[in-house]
mmCIF file of C-alpha atoms and ligand atoms in Angstrom:
data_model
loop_
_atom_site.group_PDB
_atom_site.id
_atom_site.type_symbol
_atom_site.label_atom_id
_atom_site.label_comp_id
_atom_site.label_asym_id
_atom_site.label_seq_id
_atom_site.Cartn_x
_atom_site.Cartn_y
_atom_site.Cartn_z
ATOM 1 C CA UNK A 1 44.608 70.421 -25.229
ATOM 2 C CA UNK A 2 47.464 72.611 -24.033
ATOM 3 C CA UNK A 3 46.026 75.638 -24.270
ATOM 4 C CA UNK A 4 44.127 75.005 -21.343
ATOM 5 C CA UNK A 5 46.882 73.248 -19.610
ATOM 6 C CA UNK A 6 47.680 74.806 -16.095
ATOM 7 C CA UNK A 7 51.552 74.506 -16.967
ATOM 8 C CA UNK A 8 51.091 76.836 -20.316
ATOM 9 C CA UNK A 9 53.268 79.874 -19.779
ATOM 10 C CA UNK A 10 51.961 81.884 -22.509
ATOM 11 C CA UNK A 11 48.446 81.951 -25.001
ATOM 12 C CA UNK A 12 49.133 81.316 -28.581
ATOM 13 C CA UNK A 13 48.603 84.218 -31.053
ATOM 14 C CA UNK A 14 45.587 82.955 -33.652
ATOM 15 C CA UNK A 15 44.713 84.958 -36.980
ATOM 16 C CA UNK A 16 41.899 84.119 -38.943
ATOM 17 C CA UNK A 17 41.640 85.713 -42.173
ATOM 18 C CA UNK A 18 39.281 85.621 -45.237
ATOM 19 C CA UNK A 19 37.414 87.523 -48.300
ATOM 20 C CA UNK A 20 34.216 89.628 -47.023
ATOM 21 C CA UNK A 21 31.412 86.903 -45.827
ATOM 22 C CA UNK A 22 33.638 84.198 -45.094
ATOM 23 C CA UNK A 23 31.997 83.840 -41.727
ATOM 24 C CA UNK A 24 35.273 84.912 -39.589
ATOM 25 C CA UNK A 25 33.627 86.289 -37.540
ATOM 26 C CA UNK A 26 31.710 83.931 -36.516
ATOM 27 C CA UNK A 27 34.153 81.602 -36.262
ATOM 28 C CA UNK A 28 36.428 83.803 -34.052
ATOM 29 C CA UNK A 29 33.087 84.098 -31.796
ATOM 30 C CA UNK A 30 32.940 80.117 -31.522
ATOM 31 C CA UNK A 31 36.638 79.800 -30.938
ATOM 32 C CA UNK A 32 36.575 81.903 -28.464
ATOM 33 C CA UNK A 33 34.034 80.585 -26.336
ATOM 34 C CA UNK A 34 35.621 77.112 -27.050
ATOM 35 C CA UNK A 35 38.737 78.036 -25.573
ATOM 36 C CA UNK A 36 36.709 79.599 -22.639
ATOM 37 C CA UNK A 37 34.421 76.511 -22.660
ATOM 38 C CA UNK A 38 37.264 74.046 -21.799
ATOM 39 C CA UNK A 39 38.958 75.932 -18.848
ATOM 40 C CA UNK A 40 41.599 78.784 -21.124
ATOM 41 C CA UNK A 41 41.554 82.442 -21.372
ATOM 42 C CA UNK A 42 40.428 84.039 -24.701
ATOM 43 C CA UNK A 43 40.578 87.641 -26.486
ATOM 44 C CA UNK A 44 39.071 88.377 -29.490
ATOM 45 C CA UNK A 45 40.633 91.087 -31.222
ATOM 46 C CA UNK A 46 38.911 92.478 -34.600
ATOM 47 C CA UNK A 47 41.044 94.460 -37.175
ATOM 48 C CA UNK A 48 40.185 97.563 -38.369
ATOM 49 C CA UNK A 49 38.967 97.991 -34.657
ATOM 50 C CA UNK A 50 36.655 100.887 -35.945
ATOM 51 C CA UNK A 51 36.704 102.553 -31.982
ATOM 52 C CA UNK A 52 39.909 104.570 -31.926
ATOM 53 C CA UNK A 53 40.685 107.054 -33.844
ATOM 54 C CA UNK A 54 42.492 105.850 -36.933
ATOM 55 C CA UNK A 55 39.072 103.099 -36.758
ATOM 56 C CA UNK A 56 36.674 105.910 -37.036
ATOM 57 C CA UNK A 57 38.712 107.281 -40.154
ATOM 58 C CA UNK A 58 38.893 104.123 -41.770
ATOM 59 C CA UNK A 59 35.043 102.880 -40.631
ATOM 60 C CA UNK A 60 34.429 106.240 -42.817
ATOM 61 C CA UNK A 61 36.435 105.392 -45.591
ATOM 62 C CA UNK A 62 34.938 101.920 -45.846
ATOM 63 C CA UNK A 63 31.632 103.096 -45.395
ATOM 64 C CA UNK A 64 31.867 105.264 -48.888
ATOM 65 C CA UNK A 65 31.471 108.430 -47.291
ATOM 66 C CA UNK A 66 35.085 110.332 -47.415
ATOM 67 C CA UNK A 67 37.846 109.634 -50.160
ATOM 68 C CA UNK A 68 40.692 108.805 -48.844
ATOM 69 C CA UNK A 69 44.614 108.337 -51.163
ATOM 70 C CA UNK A 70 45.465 104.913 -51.597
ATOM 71 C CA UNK A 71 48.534 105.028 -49.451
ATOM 72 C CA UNK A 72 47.354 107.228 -46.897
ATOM 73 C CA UNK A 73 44.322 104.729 -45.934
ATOM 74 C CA UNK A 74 46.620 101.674 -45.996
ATOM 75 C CA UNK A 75 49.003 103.013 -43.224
ATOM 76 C CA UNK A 76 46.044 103.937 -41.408
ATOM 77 C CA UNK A 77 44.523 100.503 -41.471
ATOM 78 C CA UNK A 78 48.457 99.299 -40.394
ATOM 79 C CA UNK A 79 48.848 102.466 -37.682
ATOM 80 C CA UNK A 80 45.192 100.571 -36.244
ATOM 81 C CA UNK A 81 47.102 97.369 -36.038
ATOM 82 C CA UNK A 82 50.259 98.617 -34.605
ATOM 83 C CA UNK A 83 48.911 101.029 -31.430
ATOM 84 C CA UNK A 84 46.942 97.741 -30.285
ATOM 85 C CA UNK A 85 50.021 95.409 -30.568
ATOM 86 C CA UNK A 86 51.363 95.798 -27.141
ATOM 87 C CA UNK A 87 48.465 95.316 -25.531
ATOM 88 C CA UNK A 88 48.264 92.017 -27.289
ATOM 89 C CA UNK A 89 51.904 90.430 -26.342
ATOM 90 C CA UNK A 90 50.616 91.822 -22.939
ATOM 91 C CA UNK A 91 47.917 89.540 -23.074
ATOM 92 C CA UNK A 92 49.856 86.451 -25.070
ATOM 93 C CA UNK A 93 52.643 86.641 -22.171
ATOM 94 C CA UNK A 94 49.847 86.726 -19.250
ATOM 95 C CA UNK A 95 48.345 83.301 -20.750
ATOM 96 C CA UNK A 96 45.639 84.555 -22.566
ATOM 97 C CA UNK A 97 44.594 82.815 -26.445
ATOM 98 C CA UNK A 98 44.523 86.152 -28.443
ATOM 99 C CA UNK A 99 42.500 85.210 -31.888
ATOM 100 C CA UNK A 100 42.597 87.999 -34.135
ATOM 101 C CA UNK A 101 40.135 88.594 -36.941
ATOM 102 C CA UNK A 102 41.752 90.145 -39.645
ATOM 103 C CA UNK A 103 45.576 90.692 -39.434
ATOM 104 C CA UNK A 104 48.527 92.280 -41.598
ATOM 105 C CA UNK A 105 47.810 89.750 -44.437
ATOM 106 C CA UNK A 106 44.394 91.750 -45.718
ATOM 107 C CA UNK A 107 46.433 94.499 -44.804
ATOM 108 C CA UNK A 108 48.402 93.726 -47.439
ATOM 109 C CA UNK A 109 46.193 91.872 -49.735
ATOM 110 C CA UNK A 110 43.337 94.560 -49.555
ATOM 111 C CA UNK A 111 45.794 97.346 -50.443
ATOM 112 C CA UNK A 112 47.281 95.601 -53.561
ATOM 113 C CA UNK A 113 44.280 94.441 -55.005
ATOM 114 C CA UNK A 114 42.874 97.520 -55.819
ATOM 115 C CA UNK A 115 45.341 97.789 -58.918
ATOM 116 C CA UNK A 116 47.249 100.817 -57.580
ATOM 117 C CA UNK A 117 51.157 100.333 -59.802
ATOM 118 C CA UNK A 118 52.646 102.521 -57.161
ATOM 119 C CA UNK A 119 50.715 100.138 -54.564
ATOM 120 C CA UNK A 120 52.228 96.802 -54.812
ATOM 121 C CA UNK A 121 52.348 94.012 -52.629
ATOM 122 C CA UNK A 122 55.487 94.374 -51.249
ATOM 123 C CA UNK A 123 55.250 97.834 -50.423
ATOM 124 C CA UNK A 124 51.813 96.930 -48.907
ATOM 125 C CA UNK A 125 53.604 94.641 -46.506
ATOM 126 C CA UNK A 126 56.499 97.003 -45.655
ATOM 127 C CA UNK A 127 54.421 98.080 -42.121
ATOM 128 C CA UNK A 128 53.719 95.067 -41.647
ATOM 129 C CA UNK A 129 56.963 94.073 -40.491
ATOM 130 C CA UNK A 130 57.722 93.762 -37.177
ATOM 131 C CA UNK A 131 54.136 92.848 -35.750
ATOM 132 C CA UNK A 132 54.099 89.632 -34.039
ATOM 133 C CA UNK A 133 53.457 86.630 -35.908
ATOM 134 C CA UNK A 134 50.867 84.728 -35.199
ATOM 135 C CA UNK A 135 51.457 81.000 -34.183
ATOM 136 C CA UNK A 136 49.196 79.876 -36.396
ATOM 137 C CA UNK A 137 46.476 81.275 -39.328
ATOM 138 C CA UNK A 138 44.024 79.863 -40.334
ATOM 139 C CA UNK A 139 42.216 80.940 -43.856
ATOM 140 C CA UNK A 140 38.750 80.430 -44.543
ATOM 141 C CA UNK A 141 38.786 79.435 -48.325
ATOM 142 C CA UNK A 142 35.242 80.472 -49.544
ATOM 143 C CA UNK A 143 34.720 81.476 -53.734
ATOM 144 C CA UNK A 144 33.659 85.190 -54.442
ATOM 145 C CA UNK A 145 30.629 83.623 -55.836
ATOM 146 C CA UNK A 146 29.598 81.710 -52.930
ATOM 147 C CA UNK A 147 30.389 84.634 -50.824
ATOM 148 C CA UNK A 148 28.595 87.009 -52.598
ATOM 149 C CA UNK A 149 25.005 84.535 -51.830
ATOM 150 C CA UNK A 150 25.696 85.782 -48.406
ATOM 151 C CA UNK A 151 23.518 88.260 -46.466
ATOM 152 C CA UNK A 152 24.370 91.740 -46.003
ATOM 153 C CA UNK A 153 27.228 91.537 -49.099
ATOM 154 C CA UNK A 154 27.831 94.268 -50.871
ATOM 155 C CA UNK A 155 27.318 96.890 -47.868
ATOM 156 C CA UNK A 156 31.050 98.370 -47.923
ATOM 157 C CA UNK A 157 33.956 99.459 -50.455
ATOM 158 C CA UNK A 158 35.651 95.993 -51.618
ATOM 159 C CA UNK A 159 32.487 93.927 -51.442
ATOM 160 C CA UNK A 160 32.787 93.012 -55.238
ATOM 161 C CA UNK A 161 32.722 90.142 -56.496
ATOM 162 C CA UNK A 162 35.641 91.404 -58.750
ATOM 163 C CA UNK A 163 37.769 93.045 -55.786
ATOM 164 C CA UNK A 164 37.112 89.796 -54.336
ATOM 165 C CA UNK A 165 38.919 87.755 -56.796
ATOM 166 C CA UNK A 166 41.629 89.064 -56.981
ATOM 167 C CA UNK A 167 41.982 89.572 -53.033
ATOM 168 C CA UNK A 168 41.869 85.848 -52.966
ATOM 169 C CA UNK A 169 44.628 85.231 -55.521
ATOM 170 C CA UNK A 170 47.135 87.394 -53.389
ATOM 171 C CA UNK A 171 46.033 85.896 -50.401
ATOM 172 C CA UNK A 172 47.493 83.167 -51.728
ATOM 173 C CA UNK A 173 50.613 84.745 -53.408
ATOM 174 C CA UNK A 174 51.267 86.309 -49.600
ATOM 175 C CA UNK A 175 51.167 83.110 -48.029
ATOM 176 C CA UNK A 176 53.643 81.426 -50.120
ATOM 177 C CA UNK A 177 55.842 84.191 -49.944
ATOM 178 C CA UNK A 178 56.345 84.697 -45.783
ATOM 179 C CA UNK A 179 58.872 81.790 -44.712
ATOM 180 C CA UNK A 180 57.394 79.725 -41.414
ATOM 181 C CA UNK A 181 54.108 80.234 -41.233
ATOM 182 C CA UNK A 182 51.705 77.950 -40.285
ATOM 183 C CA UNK A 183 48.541 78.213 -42.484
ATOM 184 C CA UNK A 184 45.671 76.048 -42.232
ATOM 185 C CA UNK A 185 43.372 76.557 -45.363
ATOM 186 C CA UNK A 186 39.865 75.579 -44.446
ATOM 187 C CA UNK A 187 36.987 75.029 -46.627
ATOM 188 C CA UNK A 188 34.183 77.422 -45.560
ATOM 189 C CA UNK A 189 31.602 77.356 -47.903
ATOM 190 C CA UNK A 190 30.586 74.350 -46.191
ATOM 191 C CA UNK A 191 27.912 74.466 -42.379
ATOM 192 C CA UNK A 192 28.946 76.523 -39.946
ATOM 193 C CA UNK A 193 29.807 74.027 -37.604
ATOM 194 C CA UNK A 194 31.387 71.743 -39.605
ATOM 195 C CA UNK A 195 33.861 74.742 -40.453
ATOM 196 C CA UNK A 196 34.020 75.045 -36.751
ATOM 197 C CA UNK A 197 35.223 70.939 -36.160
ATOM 198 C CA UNK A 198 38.179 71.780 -38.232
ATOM 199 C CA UNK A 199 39.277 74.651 -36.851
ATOM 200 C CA UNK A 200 39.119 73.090 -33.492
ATOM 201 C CA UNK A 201 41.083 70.293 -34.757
ATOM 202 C CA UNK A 202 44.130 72.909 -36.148
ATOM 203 C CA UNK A 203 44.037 74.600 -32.269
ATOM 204 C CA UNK A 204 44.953 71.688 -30.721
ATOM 205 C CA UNK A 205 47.902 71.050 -32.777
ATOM 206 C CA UNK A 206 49.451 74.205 -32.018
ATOM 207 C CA UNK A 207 52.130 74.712 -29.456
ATOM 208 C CA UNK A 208 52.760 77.357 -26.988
ATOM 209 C CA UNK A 209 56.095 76.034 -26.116
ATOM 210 C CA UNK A 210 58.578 78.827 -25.791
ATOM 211 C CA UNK A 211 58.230 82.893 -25.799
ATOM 212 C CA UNK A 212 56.421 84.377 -28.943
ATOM 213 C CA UNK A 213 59.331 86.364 -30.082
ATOM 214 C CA UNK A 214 59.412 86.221 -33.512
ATOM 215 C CA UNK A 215 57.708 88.840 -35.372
ATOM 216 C CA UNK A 216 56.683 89.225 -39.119
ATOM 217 C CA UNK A 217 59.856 89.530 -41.530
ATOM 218 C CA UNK A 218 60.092 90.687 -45.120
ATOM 219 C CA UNK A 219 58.544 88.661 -48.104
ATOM 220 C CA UNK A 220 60.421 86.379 -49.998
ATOM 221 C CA UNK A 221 60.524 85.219 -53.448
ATOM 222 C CA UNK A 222 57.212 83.929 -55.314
ATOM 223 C CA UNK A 223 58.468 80.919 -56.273
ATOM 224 C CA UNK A 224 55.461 78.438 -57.574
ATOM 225 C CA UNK A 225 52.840 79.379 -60.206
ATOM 226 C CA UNK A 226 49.879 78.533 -57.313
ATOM 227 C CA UNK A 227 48.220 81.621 -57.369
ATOM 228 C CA UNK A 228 47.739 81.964 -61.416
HETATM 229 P P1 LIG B 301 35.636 93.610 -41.804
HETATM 230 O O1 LIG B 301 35.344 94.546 -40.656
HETATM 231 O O2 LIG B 301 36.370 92.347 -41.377
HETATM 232 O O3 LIG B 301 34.431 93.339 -42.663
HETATM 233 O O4 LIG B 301 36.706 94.379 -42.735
HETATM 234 C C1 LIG B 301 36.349 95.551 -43.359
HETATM 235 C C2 LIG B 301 36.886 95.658 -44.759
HETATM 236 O O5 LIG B 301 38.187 96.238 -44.723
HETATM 237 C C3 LIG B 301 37.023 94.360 -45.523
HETATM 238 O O6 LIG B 301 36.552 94.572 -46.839
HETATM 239 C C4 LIG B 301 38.491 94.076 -45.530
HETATM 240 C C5 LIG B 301 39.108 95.432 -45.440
HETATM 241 N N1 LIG B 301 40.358 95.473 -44.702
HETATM 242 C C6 LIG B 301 40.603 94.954 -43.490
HETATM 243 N N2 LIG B 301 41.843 95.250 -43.096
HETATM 244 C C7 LIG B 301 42.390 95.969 -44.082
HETATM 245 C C8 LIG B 301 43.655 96.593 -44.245
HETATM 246 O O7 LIG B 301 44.530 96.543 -43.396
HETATM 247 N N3 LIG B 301 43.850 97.279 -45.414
HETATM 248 C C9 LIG B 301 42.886 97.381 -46.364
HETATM 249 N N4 LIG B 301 43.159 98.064 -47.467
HETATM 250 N N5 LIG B 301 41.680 96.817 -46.235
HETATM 251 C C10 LIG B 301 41.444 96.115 -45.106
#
Protein backbone atom coordinates (compact mmCIF):
# COMPACT_ATOMS: atom_id res chain seq x y z
CA UNK A 1 0.00 0.00 0.00
CA UNK A 2 1.66 3.39 -0.41
CA UNK A 3 0.90 4.77 2.56
CA UNK A 4 3.37 2.78 4.15
CA UNK A 5 5.78 3.07 1.37
CA UNK A 6 9.28 4.42 2.54
CA UNK A 7 9.31 6.78 -0.66
CA UNK A 8 5.80 8.57 0.48
CA UNK A 9 6.61 12.22 0.98
CA UNK A 10 3.53 13.17 2.66
CA UNK A 11 0.31 11.19 4.74
CA UNK A 12 -2.97 11.50 3.07
CA UNK A 13 -5.69 13.59 4.82
CA UNK A 14 -8.80 10.94 5.65
CA UNK A 15 -12.37 12.21 6.88
CA UNK A 16 -14.85 9.95 7.97
CA UNK A 17 -18.16 11.30 8.51
CA UNK A 18 -21.66 10.00 9.53
CA UNK A 19 -25.18 10.53 11.47
CA UNK A 20 -24.79 9.94 15.45
CA UNK A 21 -24.07 5.95 15.98
CA UNK A 22 -22.68 5.27 12.75
CA UNK A 23 -19.75 3.61 14.43
CA UNK A 24 -17.01 6.33 13.19
CA UNK A 25 -15.48 6.11 15.72
CA UNK A 26 -14.75 2.99 15.80
CA UNK A 27 -13.81 2.78 12.56
CA UNK A 28 -11.30 5.70 12.80
CA UNK A 29 -9.87 3.55 15.91
CA UNK A 30 -9.37 0.41 13.48
CA UNK A 31 -7.95 2.50 10.70
CA UNK A 32 -5.70 3.82 12.64
CA UNK A 33 -4.11 0.97 14.09
CA UNK A 34 -4.22 -0.56 10.52
CA UNK A 35 -2.15 2.01 9.16
CA UNK A 36 0.15 1.59 12.28
CA UNK A 37 -0.18 -2.22 11.94
CA UNK A 38 1.45 -2.33 8.44
CA UNK A 39 4.58 -0.10 9.06
CA UNK A 40 2.76 3.99 8.50
CA UNK A 41 2.27 6.75 10.86
CA UNK A 42 -1.32 7.56 12.01
CA UNK A 43 -3.27 10.56 13.87
CA UNK A 44 -6.57 10.43 14.81
CA UNK A 45 -8.09 13.66 15.06
CA UNK A 46 -11.85 13.93 16.51
CA UNK A 47 -14.01 17.05 15.69
CA UNK A 48 -15.57 18.96 18.08
CA UNK A 49 -12.26 18.14 20.04
CA UNK A 50 -14.22 18.97 23.33
CA UNK A 51 -10.46 19.87 25.22
CA UNK A 52 -9.83 23.47 24.20
CA UNK A 53 -11.68 26.03 24.85
CA UNK A 54 -14.20 26.59 22.09
CA UNK A 55 -14.62 22.28 22.83
CA UNK A 56 -15.61 22.89 26.35
CA UNK A 57 -18.28 25.54 25.09
CA UNK A 58 -19.60 23.42 22.57
CA UNK A 59 -19.27 19.89 24.81
CA UNK A 60 -21.75 22.25 26.98
CA UNK A 61 -23.95 23.17 24.38
CA UNK A 62 -24.30 19.60 23.16
CA UNK A 63 -24.68 18.31 26.43
CA UNK A 64 -28.16 20.44 26.93
CA UNK A 65 -26.91 22.42 29.61
CA UNK A 66 -26.35 26.21 28.19
CA UNK A 67 -28.36 27.73 25.14
CA UNK A 68 -26.39 28.82 22.80
CA UNK A 69 -27.73 31.22 19.14
CA UNK A 70 -27.74 29.22 16.20
CA UNK A 71 -24.97 31.08 14.49
CA UNK A 72 -22.90 31.74 17.32
CA UNK A 73 -22.47 27.79 18.12
CA UNK A 74 -21.82 26.97 14.44
CA UNK A 75 -18.68 29.26 14.16
CA UNK A 76 -17.64 27.87 17.30
CA UNK A 77 -17.81 24.29 16.17
CA UNK A 78 -15.80 25.82 12.74
CA UNK A 79 -13.29 28.21 15.09
CA UNK A 80 -12.58 24.27 16.83
CA UNK A 81 -11.74 23.06 13.40
CA UNK A 82 -9.73 25.91 12.21
CA UNK A 83 -7.10 26.55 15.44
CA UNK A 84 -6.21 22.68 14.98
CA UNK A 85 -5.64 22.93 11.16
CA UNK A 86 -2.03 23.76 11.16
CA UNK A 87 -1.08 21.37 13.30
CA UNK A 88 -2.62 18.91 10.93
CA UNK A 89 -0.78 19.97 7.44
CA UNK A 90 2.15 19.86 10.01
CA UNK A 91 1.57 16.40 10.47
CA UNK A 92 0.26 15.51 6.62
CA UNK A 93 3.69 17.18 5.33
CA UNK A 94 5.90 15.15 8.04
CA UNK A 95 4.34 11.73 6.59
CA UNK A 96 1.88 11.11 9.00
CA UNK A 97 -2.01 9.49 7.81
CA UNK A 98 -4.19 12.17 9.60
CA UNK A 99 -7.93 10.48 9.74
CA UNK A 100 -10.28 12.87 11.00
CA UNK A 101 -13.59 12.00 12.59
CA UNK A 102 -15.97 14.48 11.85
CA UNK A 103 -14.94 17.35 9.46
CA UNK A 104 -16.49 20.67 7.88
CA UNK A 105 -19.25 18.56 6.15
CA UNK A 106 -21.39 17.99 9.67
CA UNK A 107 -20.23 21.30 10.17
CA UNK A 108 -22.30 22.24 7.67
CA UNK A 109 -24.90 19.64 7.59
CA UNK A 110 -25.54 19.81 11.46
CA UNK A 111 -26.04 23.59 11.29
CA UNK A 112 -28.63 23.53 8.41
CA UNK A 113 -30.62 20.86 9.54
CA UNK A 114 -31.93 22.36 12.39
CA UNK A 115 -34.41 24.45 10.11
CA UNK A 116 -32.89 27.85 10.97
CA UNK A 117 -34.14 30.22 7.33
CA UNK A 118 -31.39 32.59 8.23
CA UNK A 119 -29.13 29.28 8.64
CA UNK A 120 -28.82 27.76 5.31
CA UNK A 121 -26.48 25.51 3.87
CA UNK A 122 -24.46 27.68 2.11
CA UNK A 123 -23.94 30.07 4.71
CA UNK A 124 -23.18 27.02 6.95
CA UNK A 125 -20.29 26.21 4.67
CA UNK A 126 -18.97 29.78 4.27
CA UNK A 127 -16.07 28.92 7.23
CA UNK A 128 -15.57 26.14 5.89
CA UNK A 129 -13.65 27.37 3.12
CA UNK A 130 -10.24 27.30 3.07
CA UNK A 131 -9.59 24.15 5.39
CA UNK A 132 -7.72 21.53 3.69
CA UNK A 133 -9.48 19.02 1.81
CA UNK A 134 -9.25 15.84 2.62
CA UNK A 135 -7.88 13.30 -0.02
CA UNK A 136 -10.46 11.20 0.43
CA UNK A 137 -14.01 10.79 2.70
CA UNK A 138 -15.45 8.23 3.36
CA UNK A 139 -19.35 8.22 4.63
CA UNK A 140 -20.76 5.66 6.69
CA UNK A 141 -24.36 5.30 5.21
CA UNK A 142 -26.40 3.91 8.21
CA UNK A 143 -30.66 4.74 8.36
CA UNK A 144 -31.83 6.94 11.40
CA UNK A 145 -33.76 3.93 12.30
CA UNK A 146 -31.04 1.53 12.42
CA UNK A 147 -29.01 4.05 14.19
CA UNK A 148 -31.29 4.86 16.67
CA UNK A 149 -31.18 0.59 17.84
CA UNK A 150 -27.78 1.65 18.87
CA UNK A 151 -26.55 1.94 22.48
CA UNK A 152 -26.14 5.08 24.22
CA UNK A 153 -28.50 7.07 21.35
CA UNK A 154 -30.27 9.70 22.31
CA UNK A 155 -27.63 11.06 25.02
CA UNK A 156 -26.95 14.60 23.25
CA UNK A 157 -28.84 17.54 21.30
CA UNK A 158 -29.36 16.13 17.56
CA UNK A 159 -29.76 12.50 18.57
CA UNK A 160 -33.32 12.37 16.95
CA UNK A 161 -34.37 10.28 14.86
CA UNK A 162 -35.99 13.34 13.08
CA UNK A 163 -32.74 15.67 13.22
CA UNK A 164 -31.27 12.64 11.89
CA UNK A 165 -33.12 12.50 8.73
CA UNK A 166 -32.78 15.26 7.56
CA UNK A 167 -28.90 15.49 8.47
CA UNK A 168 -28.61 12.59 6.15
CA UNK A 169 -30.44 14.16 3.19
CA UNK A 170 -27.95 17.21 3.22
CA UNK A 171 -25.19 15.07 3.68
CA UNK A 172 -25.97 14.08 0.56
CA UNK A 173 -27.01 17.45 -1.05
CA UNK A 174 -23.27 18.69 0.30
CA UNK A 175 -21.55 16.05 -1.37
CA UNK A 176 -22.92 16.58 -4.72
CA UNK A 177 -22.44 20.07 -4.49
CA UNK A 178 -18.31 20.38 -3.64
CA UNK A 179 -16.52 19.71 -7.15
CA UNK A 180 -13.50 16.87 -6.72
CA UNK A 181 -14.09 15.12 -3.95
CA UNK A 182 -13.56 11.74 -3.48
CA UNK A 183 -16.42 10.11 -1.46
CA UNK A 184 -16.67 6.59 -0.72
CA UNK A 185 -20.26 5.79 0.62
CA UNK A 186 -20.09 2.70 2.74
CA UNK A 187 -22.82 0.64 4.02
CA UNK A 188 -22.56 0.53 7.85
CA UNK A 189 -25.42 -0.96 9.19
CA UNK A 190 -23.78 -4.06 8.34
CA UNK A 191 -20.68 -6.06 11.18
CA UNK A 192 -18.22 -4.07 12.28
CA UNK A 193 -15.58 -5.63 10.52
CA UNK A 194 -17.02 -6.15 7.46
CA UNK A 195 -17.49 -2.20 7.43
CA UNK A 196 -13.88 -2.23 8.29
CA UNK A 197 -12.76 -4.61 4.87
CA UNK A 198 -14.17 -1.87 2.82
CA UNK A 199 -12.77 0.88 4.18
CA UNK A 200 -9.44 -0.73 3.99
CA UNK A 201 -10.04 -1.45 0.47
CA UNK A 202 -10.89 2.63 -0.35
CA UNK A 203 -7.25 3.48 1.64
CA UNK A 204 -5.35 1.71 -0.59
CA UNK A 205 -6.65 3.33 -3.60
CA UNK A 206 -5.77 6.65 -2.51
CA UNK A 207 -2.71 8.52 -3.60
CA UNK A 208 -0.35 10.69 -1.81
CA UNK A 209 1.33 11.76 -4.92
CA UNK A 210 2.02 15.44 -4.85
CA UNK A 211 1.66 18.30 -1.96
CA UNK A 212 -1.90 18.56 -0.34
CA UNK A 213 -2.49 22.05 -1.41
CA UNK A 214 -5.80 22.33 -2.29
CA UNK A 215 -8.16 23.39 0.26
CA UNK A 216 -12.06 23.38 0.46
CA UNK A 217 -13.71 25.90 -2.17
CA UNK A 218 -17.23 27.27 -2.35
CA UNK A 219 -20.34 25.03 -3.17
CA UNK A 220 -21.61 24.70 -6.42
CA UNK A 221 -24.87 24.22 -7.98
CA UNK A 222 -27.34 21.28 -6.80
CA UNK A 223 -27.79 19.91 -9.87
CA UNK A 224 -29.56 16.21 -9.57
CA UNK A 225 -32.77 15.48 -7.60
CA UNK A 226 -30.56 12.65 -5.38
CA UNK A 227 -31.19 13.92 -2.17
CA UNK A 228 -35.26 14.26 -2.45
P1 LIG B 1 -19.66 13.36 18.11
O1 LIG B 1 -18.67 13.77 19.17
O2 LIG B 1 -19.00 12.84 16.84
O3 LIG B 1 -20.75 12.46 18.63
O4 LIG B 1 -20.38 14.73 17.63
C1 LIG B 1 -21.14 15.44 18.52
C2 LIG B 1 -22.39 16.01 17.90
O5 LIG B 1 -22.10 17.28 17.33
C3 LIG B 1 -23.02 15.19 16.79
O6 LIG B 1 -24.42 15.17 16.99
C4 LIG B 1 -22.68 15.92 15.53
C5 LIG B 1 -22.54 17.34 15.99
N1 LIG B 1 -21.55 18.11 15.26
C6 LIG B 1 -20.28 17.75 15.00
N2 LIG B 1 -19.64 18.74 14.37
C7 LIG B 1 -20.52 19.73 14.23
C8 LIG B 1 -20.44 21.04 13.67
O7 LIG B 1 -19.42 21.48 13.18
N3 LIG B 1 -21.58 21.80 13.73
C9 LIG B 1 -22.73 21.34 14.30
N4 LIG B 1 -23.78 22.14 14.31
N5 LIG B 1 -22.83 20.13 14.84
C10 LIG B 1 -21.74 19.33 14.79
Amino acid sequence: MHDTQESQSRGILIVIEGLDRSGKSSQCQKLHDHLVGNGGQARYVKFPDRTTPTGKMINSYLTGSVEQDDHSIHLLFSANRWEAIKGIGRDISNGINVIIDRYSFSGAVYSAAKGNPELSLDWAWYPEIGLLKPDLLLFLDISPEEAAKRGNYGDERYETEKMQARVRTLFKELFARIDDLDVWLVDAGRAIDVVSQDIFAAIAKVSSDGPLTESLGKLGPLLSSTTT
